[in-house]
Short mmCIF file of C-alpha atoms in Angstrom, two decimals:
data_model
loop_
_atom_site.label_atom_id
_atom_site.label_comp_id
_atom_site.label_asym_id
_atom_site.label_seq_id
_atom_site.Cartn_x
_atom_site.Cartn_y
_atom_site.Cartn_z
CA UNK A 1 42.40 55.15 4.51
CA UNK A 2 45.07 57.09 3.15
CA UNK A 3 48.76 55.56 2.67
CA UNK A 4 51.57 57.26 3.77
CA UNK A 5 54.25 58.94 1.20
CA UNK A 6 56.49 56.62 2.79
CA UNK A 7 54.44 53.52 2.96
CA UNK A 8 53.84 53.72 -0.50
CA UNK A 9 57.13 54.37 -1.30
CA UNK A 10 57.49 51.24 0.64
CA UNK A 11 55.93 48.59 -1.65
CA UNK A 12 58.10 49.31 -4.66
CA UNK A 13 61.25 48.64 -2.18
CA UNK A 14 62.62 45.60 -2.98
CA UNK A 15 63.16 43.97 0.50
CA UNK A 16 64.13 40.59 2.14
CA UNK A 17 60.55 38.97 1.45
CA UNK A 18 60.69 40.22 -2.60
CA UNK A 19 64.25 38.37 -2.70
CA UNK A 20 62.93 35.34 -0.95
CA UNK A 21 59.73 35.32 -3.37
CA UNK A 22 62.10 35.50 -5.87
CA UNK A 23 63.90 33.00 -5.16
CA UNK A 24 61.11 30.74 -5.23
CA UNK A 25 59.50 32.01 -8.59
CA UNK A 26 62.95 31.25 -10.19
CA UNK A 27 63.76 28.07 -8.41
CA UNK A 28 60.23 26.74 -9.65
CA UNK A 29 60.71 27.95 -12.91
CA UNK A 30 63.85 26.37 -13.71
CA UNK A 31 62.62 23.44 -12.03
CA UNK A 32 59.25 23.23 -14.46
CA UNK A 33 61.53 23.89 -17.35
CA UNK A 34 63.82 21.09 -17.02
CA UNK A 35 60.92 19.11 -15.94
CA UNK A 36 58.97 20.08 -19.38
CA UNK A 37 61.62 19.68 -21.77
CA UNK A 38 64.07 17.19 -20.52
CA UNK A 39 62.57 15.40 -17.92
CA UNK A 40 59.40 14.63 -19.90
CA UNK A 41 60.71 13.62 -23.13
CA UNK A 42 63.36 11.42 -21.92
CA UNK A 43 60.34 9.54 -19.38
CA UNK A 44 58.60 8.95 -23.06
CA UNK A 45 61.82 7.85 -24.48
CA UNK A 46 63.12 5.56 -21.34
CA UNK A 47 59.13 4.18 -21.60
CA UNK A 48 59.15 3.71 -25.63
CA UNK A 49 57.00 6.21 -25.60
CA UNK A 50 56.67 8.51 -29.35
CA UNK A 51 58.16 11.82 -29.68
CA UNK A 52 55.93 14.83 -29.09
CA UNK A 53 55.65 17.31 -32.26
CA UNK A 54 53.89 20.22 -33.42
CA UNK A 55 53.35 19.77 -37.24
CA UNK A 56 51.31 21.76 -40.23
CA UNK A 57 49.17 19.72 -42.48
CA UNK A 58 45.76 19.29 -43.38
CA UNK A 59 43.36 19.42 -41.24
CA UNK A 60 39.40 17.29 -41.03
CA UNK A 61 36.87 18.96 -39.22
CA UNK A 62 33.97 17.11 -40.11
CA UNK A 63 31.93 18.59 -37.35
CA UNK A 64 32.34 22.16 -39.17
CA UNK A 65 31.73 21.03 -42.60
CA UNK A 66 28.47 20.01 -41.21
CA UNK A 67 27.68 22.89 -39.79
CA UNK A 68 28.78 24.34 -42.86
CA UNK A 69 31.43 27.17 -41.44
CA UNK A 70 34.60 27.26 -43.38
CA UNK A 71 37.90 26.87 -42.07
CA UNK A 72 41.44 26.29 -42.95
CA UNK A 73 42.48 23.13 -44.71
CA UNK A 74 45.69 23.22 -43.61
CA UNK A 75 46.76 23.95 -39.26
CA UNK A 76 49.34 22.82 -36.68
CA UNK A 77 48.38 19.80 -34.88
CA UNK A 78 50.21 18.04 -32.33
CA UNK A 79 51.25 14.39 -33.19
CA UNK A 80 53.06 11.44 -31.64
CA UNK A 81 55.69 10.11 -33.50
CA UNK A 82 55.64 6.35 -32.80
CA UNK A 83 59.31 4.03 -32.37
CA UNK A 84 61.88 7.40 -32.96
CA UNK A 85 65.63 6.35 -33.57
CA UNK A 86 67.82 7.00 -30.74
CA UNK A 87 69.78 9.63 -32.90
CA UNK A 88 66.08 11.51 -33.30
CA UNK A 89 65.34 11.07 -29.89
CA UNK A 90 68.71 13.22 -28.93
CA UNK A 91 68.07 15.59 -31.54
CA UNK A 92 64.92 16.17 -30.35
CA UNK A 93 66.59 16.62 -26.57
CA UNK A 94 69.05 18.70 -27.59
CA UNK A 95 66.73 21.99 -28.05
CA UNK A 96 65.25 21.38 -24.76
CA UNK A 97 68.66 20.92 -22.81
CA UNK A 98 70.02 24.35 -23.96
CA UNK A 99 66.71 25.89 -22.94
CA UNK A 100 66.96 24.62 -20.05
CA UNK A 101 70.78 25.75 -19.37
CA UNK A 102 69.78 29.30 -20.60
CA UNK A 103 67.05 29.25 -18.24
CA UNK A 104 68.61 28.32 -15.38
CA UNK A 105 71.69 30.86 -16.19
CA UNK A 106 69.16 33.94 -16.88
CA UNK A 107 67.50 32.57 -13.30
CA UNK A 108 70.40 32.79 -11.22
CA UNK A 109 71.91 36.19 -13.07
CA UNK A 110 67.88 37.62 -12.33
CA UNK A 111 68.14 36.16 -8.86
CA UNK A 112 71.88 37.36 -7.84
CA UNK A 113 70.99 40.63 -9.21
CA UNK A 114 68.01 41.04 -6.84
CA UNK A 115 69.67 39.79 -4.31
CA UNK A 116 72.53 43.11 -4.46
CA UNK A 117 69.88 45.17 -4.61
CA UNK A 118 68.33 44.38 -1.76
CA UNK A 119 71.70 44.33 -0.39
CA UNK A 120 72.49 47.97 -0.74
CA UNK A 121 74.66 47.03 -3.75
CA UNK A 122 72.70 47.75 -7.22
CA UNK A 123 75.14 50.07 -8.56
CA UNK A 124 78.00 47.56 -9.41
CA UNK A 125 80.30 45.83 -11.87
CA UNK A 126 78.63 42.80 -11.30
CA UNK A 127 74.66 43.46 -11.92
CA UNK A 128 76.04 45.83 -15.28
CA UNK A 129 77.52 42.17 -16.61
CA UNK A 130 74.88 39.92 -15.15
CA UNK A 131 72.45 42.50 -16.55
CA UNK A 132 74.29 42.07 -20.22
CA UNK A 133 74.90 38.63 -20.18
CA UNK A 134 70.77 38.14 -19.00
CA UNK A 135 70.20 40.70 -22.29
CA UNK A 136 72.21 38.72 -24.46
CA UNK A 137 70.33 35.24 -23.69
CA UNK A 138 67.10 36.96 -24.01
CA UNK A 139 67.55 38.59 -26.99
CA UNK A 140 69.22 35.91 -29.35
CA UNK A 141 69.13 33.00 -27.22
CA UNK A 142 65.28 33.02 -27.47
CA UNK A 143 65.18 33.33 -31.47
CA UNK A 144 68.29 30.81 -31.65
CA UNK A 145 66.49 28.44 -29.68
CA UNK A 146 63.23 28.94 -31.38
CA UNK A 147 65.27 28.06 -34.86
CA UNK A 148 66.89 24.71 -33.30
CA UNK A 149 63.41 23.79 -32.09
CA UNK A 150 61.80 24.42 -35.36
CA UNK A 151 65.06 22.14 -36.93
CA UNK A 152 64.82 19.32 -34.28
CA UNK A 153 61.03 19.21 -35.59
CA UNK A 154 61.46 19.56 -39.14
CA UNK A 155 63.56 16.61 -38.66
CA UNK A 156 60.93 14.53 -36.44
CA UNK A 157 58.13 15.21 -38.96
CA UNK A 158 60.50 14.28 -41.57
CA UNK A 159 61.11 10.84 -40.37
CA UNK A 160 57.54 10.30 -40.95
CA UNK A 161 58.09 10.66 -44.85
CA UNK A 162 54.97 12.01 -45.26
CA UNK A 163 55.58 14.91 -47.87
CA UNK A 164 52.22 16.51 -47.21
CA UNK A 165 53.29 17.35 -43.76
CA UNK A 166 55.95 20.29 -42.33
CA UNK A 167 57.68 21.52 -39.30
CA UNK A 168 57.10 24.74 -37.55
CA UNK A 169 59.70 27.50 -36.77
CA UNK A 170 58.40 29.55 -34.07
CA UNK A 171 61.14 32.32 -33.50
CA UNK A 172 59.85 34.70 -30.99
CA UNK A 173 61.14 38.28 -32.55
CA UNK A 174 59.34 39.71 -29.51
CA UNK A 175 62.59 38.60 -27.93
CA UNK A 176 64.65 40.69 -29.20
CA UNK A 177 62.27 44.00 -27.96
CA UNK A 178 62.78 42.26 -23.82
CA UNK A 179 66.15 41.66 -24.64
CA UNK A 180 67.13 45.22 -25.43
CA UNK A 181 64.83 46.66 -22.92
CA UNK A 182 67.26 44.55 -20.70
CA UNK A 183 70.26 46.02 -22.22
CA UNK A 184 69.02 49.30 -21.80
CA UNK A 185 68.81 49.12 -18.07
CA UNK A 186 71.84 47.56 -18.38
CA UNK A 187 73.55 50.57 -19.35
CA UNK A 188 71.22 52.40 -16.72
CA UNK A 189 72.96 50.60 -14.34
CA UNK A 190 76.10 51.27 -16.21
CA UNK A 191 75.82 54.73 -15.29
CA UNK A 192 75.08 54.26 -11.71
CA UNK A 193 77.78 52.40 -11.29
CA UNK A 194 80.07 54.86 -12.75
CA UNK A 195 77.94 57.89 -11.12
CA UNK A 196 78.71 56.04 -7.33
CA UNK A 197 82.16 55.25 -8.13
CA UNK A 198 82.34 58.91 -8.64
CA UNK A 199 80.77 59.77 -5.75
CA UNK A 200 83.34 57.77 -3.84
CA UNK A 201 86.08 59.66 -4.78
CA UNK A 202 84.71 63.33 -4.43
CA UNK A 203 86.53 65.63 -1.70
CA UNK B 1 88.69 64.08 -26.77
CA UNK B 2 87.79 60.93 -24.88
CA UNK B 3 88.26 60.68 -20.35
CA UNK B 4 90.92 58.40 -19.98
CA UNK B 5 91.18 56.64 -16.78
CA UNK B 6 92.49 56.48 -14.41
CA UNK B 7 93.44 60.53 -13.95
CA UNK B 8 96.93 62.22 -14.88
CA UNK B 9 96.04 64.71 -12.22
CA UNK B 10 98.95 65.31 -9.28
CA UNK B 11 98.06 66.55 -6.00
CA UNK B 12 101.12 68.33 -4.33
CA UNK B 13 99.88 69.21 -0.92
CA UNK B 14 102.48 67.27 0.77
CA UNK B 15 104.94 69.61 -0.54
CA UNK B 16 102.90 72.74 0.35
CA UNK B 17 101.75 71.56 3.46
CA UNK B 18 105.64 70.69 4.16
CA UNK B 19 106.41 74.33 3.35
CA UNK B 20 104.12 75.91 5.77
CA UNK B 21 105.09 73.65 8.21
CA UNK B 22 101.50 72.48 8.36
CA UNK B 23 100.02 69.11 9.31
CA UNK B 24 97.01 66.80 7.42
CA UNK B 25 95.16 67.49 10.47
CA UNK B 26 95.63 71.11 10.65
CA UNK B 27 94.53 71.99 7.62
CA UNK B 28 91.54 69.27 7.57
CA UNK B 29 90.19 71.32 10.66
CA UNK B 30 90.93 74.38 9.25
CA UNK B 31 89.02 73.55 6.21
CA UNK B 32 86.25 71.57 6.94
CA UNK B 33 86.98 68.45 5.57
CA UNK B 34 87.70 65.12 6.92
CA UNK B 35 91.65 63.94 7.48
CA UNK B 36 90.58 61.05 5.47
CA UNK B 37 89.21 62.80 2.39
CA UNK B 38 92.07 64.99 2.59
CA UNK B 39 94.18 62.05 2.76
CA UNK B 40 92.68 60.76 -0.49
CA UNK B 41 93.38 64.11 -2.01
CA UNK B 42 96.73 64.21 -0.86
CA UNK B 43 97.76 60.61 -2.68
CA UNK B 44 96.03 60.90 -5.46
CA UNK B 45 93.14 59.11 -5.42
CA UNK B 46 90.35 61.21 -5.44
CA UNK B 47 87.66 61.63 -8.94
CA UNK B 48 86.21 65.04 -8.47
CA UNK B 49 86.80 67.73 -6.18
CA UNK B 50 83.96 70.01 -5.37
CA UNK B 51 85.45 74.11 -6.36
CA UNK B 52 84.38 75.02 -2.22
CA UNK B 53 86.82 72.36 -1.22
CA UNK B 54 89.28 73.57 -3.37
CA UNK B 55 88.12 77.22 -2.48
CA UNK B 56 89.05 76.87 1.15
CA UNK B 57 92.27 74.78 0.82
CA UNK B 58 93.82 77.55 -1.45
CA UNK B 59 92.66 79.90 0.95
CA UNK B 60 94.32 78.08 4.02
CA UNK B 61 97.44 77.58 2.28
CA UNK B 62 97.53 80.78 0.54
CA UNK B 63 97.98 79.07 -2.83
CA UNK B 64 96.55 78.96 -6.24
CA UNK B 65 94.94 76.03 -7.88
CA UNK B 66 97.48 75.50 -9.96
CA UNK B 67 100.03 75.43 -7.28
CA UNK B 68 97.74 72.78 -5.75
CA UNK B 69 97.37 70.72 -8.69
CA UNK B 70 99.11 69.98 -11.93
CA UNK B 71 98.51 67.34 -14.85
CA UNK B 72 101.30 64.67 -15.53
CA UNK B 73 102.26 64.49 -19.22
CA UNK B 74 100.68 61.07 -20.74
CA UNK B 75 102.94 58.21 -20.83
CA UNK B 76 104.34 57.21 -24.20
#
C-alpha cells in the first residue's frame, strides 16, 4: 500500500499525542534521574549504607591468567566505600543534585518548547531563549558536571588512603557537539522568528 | 551599516489622503488592500511593504513614493 504525500507528511507533524508522549518521556526521565542520583545515595546514606564509586586500580583476574590471555593490570572497578563522613556523603550528593536540577530545567525548556509547536507557535521569543538556555546546559553543563563528579570521587577514593588507587574524570566532550547542534537550531529559530515578525507587518 | 530597529520610516498618507479629500476606506477599496493593513501603514507600524502595494497607492493618490514616505533623521 502506498502512503499518501500527505499522510506521510503527517507522521513528522508534531501533534497532540507527540506532546503528550513527550511529556511522559521527560516526566520519567527526570523522575529516574533524581531517583538515581539523589534518591539512591541518600537511601544508602539514611541506611549506613557505603558510598558508591567508580575507581582505577589494579585489577586480579585470576581466571584469565589461567587461561593465559593478557589483560590490563590496571581498570575501573566499582567499589563501596564503607562508614563515609557526613561531609563526604554531601560532597558526594552535591554532583548528583545539580544533575538533577539541570535535568529537570533542560526537561521542561524541551517540553514547553514542544508544546508551542504543536501549538501553532514555534517561531517565537520564547523557544529562541528556551532553545539557548537548553544549548547552554548541554554544552557546558554536561562537561562541568562530568568534572564535579570526577572531584566528588577523587575525594571518596581518597578517603580510602590507599595511594595505589585514583578517581575518574569522565567529561563527555561529545557534549559540547549536541550542545551546539542545539544552538544552531537555536538561531534557526532565531530567524523564523524574525522572518514571521516580518511577515506580520508586510502591507 | 547595521538595521536598526525599530524603523525611522514616516508614512504621511493621512496628510495626502486629507488633501484629496479621500477616506481609509476609499482608497483601501480602490487599491486592493485591507482598511486594516492600510491602517497599519498609515501609523507607522508596518516592516515591509510589497513595491505592488506601493505601486497602486501612488497610483490612486497620484503621488510619488517619496511623497508617500520619508525617513526621520536619527535621534541624537
Amino acid at each position: 500500500m502506498v502512503r499518501s504525500r500527505a499522510a506521510v507528511r503527517s507522521l513528522w507533524e508534531l501533534d497532540r499525542s507527540d506532546r503528550v508522549a513527550a511529556a511522559v518521556i521527560l516526566t520519567v526521565t527526570t523522575v529516574m534521574t533524581a531517583a538515581t542520583q539523589v534518591i539512591v545515595p541518600l537511601w544508602r546514606w539514611v541506611t549506613g549504607r557505603g558510598i558508591v564509586v567508580d575507581y582505577v586500580g589494579p585489577v586480579d583476574a585470576p581466571r584469565l591468567d589461567v587461561a593465559g590471555v593478557a589483560h590490563d593490570a590496571e581498570g575501573t572497578v566499582r567499589a563501596v566505600v564503607p562508614g563515609p563522613s557526613a561531609s563526604l556523603w554531601l560532597l558526594d550528593l552535591a554532583p548528583g543534585v545539580l544533575v538533577t536540577v539541570f535535568v529537570a530545567v533542560g526537561c521542561w525548556m524541551l517540553w514547553r518548547t514542544t508544546a508551542d509547536i504543536v501549538g501553532g507557535e514555534a517561531f517565537g521569543t520564547r523557544t529562541v531563549v528556551r532553545l539557548r538556555v537548553l544549548g547552554v546546559l548541554v554544552a557546558l553543563g554536561v562537561p562541568v558536571l562530568g568534572v564535579l563528579r570526577g572531584v566528588a570521587d577523587l575525594q571518596v577514593v581518597a578517603s580510602l588512603d590507599l595511594p595505589e588507587l585514583t578517581g575518574v574524570i569522565d567529561v563527555r566532550w561529545e557534549a559540547l557537539v549536541a550542545g551546539f547542534l542545539v544552538l544552531v537550531v537555536a538561531e534557526a529559530f532565531r530567524a523564523g522568528t524574525r522572518m514571521r515578525e516580518d511577515l506580520e507587518g508586510l502591507v | 551599516m547595521p538595521v536598526d530597529e525599530p524603523h525611522r520610516v514616516h508614512c504621511h498618507l493621512d496628510e495626502l489622503l486629507e488633501a484629496r479629500g479621500m477616506t481609509l476606506a476609499a482608497l483601501a477599496e480602490a487599491v486592493g488592500v485591507t482598511v486594516v493593513n492600510l491602517s497599519v501603514l498609515k501609523n507607522d507600524r508596518a516592516r515591509a511593504v510589497r513595491f505592488s502595494t506601493l505601486t497602486a497607492v501612488c497610483d490612486v493618490l497620484d503621488c510619488q513614493v517619496g511623497d508617500l514616505l520619508s525617513v526621520s533623521p536619527p535621534q541624537a
